[in-house]
């Protein structure tokens, strides 16, 4: 199972994170362009 660049929104901090999931291991991708859209 592979999910690449899955966008997850955190309502608490109001930010969106890009997450990669591979073999049930998660990795947060730090990209400066990963901002929420208003």
XYZ file of C-alpha atoms in Angstrom:
38
model
C 0.000 0.000 0.000
C 1.424 3.360 -1.072
C -0.153 6.796 -0.657
C 2.036 9.586 -2.001
C 1.529 13.237 -1.083
C -1.732 12.774 0.758
C -2.933 16.150 2.027
C -4.097 16.161 5.652
C -5.634 19.243 7.288
C -5.154 19.903 11.005
C -8.099 21.964 12.329
C -6.256 22.732 15.562
C -3.291 24.518 13.971
C -5.124 25.309 10.686
C -2.340 23.918 8.512
C -2.190 21.306 5.821
C 0.487 18.645 5.786
C 1.567 16.378 2.963
C 2.019 12.808 4.148
C 3.500 9.789 2.415
C 2.345 6.340 3.555
C 4.271 3.265 2.477
C 3.860 -0.179 4.049
C 1.943 1.384 6.988
C 4.846 3.744 7.781
C 4.051 7.452 7.629
C 6.399 10.255 6.654
C 5.527 13.969 6.830
C 6.725 15.905 3.815
C 7.858 19.414 4.735
C 7.131 21.625 1.754
C 6.821 25.395 2.076
C 4.041 25.413 -0.575
C 1.786 23.149 1.507
C -0.529 25.890 2.732
C -4.267 25.895 3.220
C -6.477 27.453 0.607
C -8.862 30.160 1.788
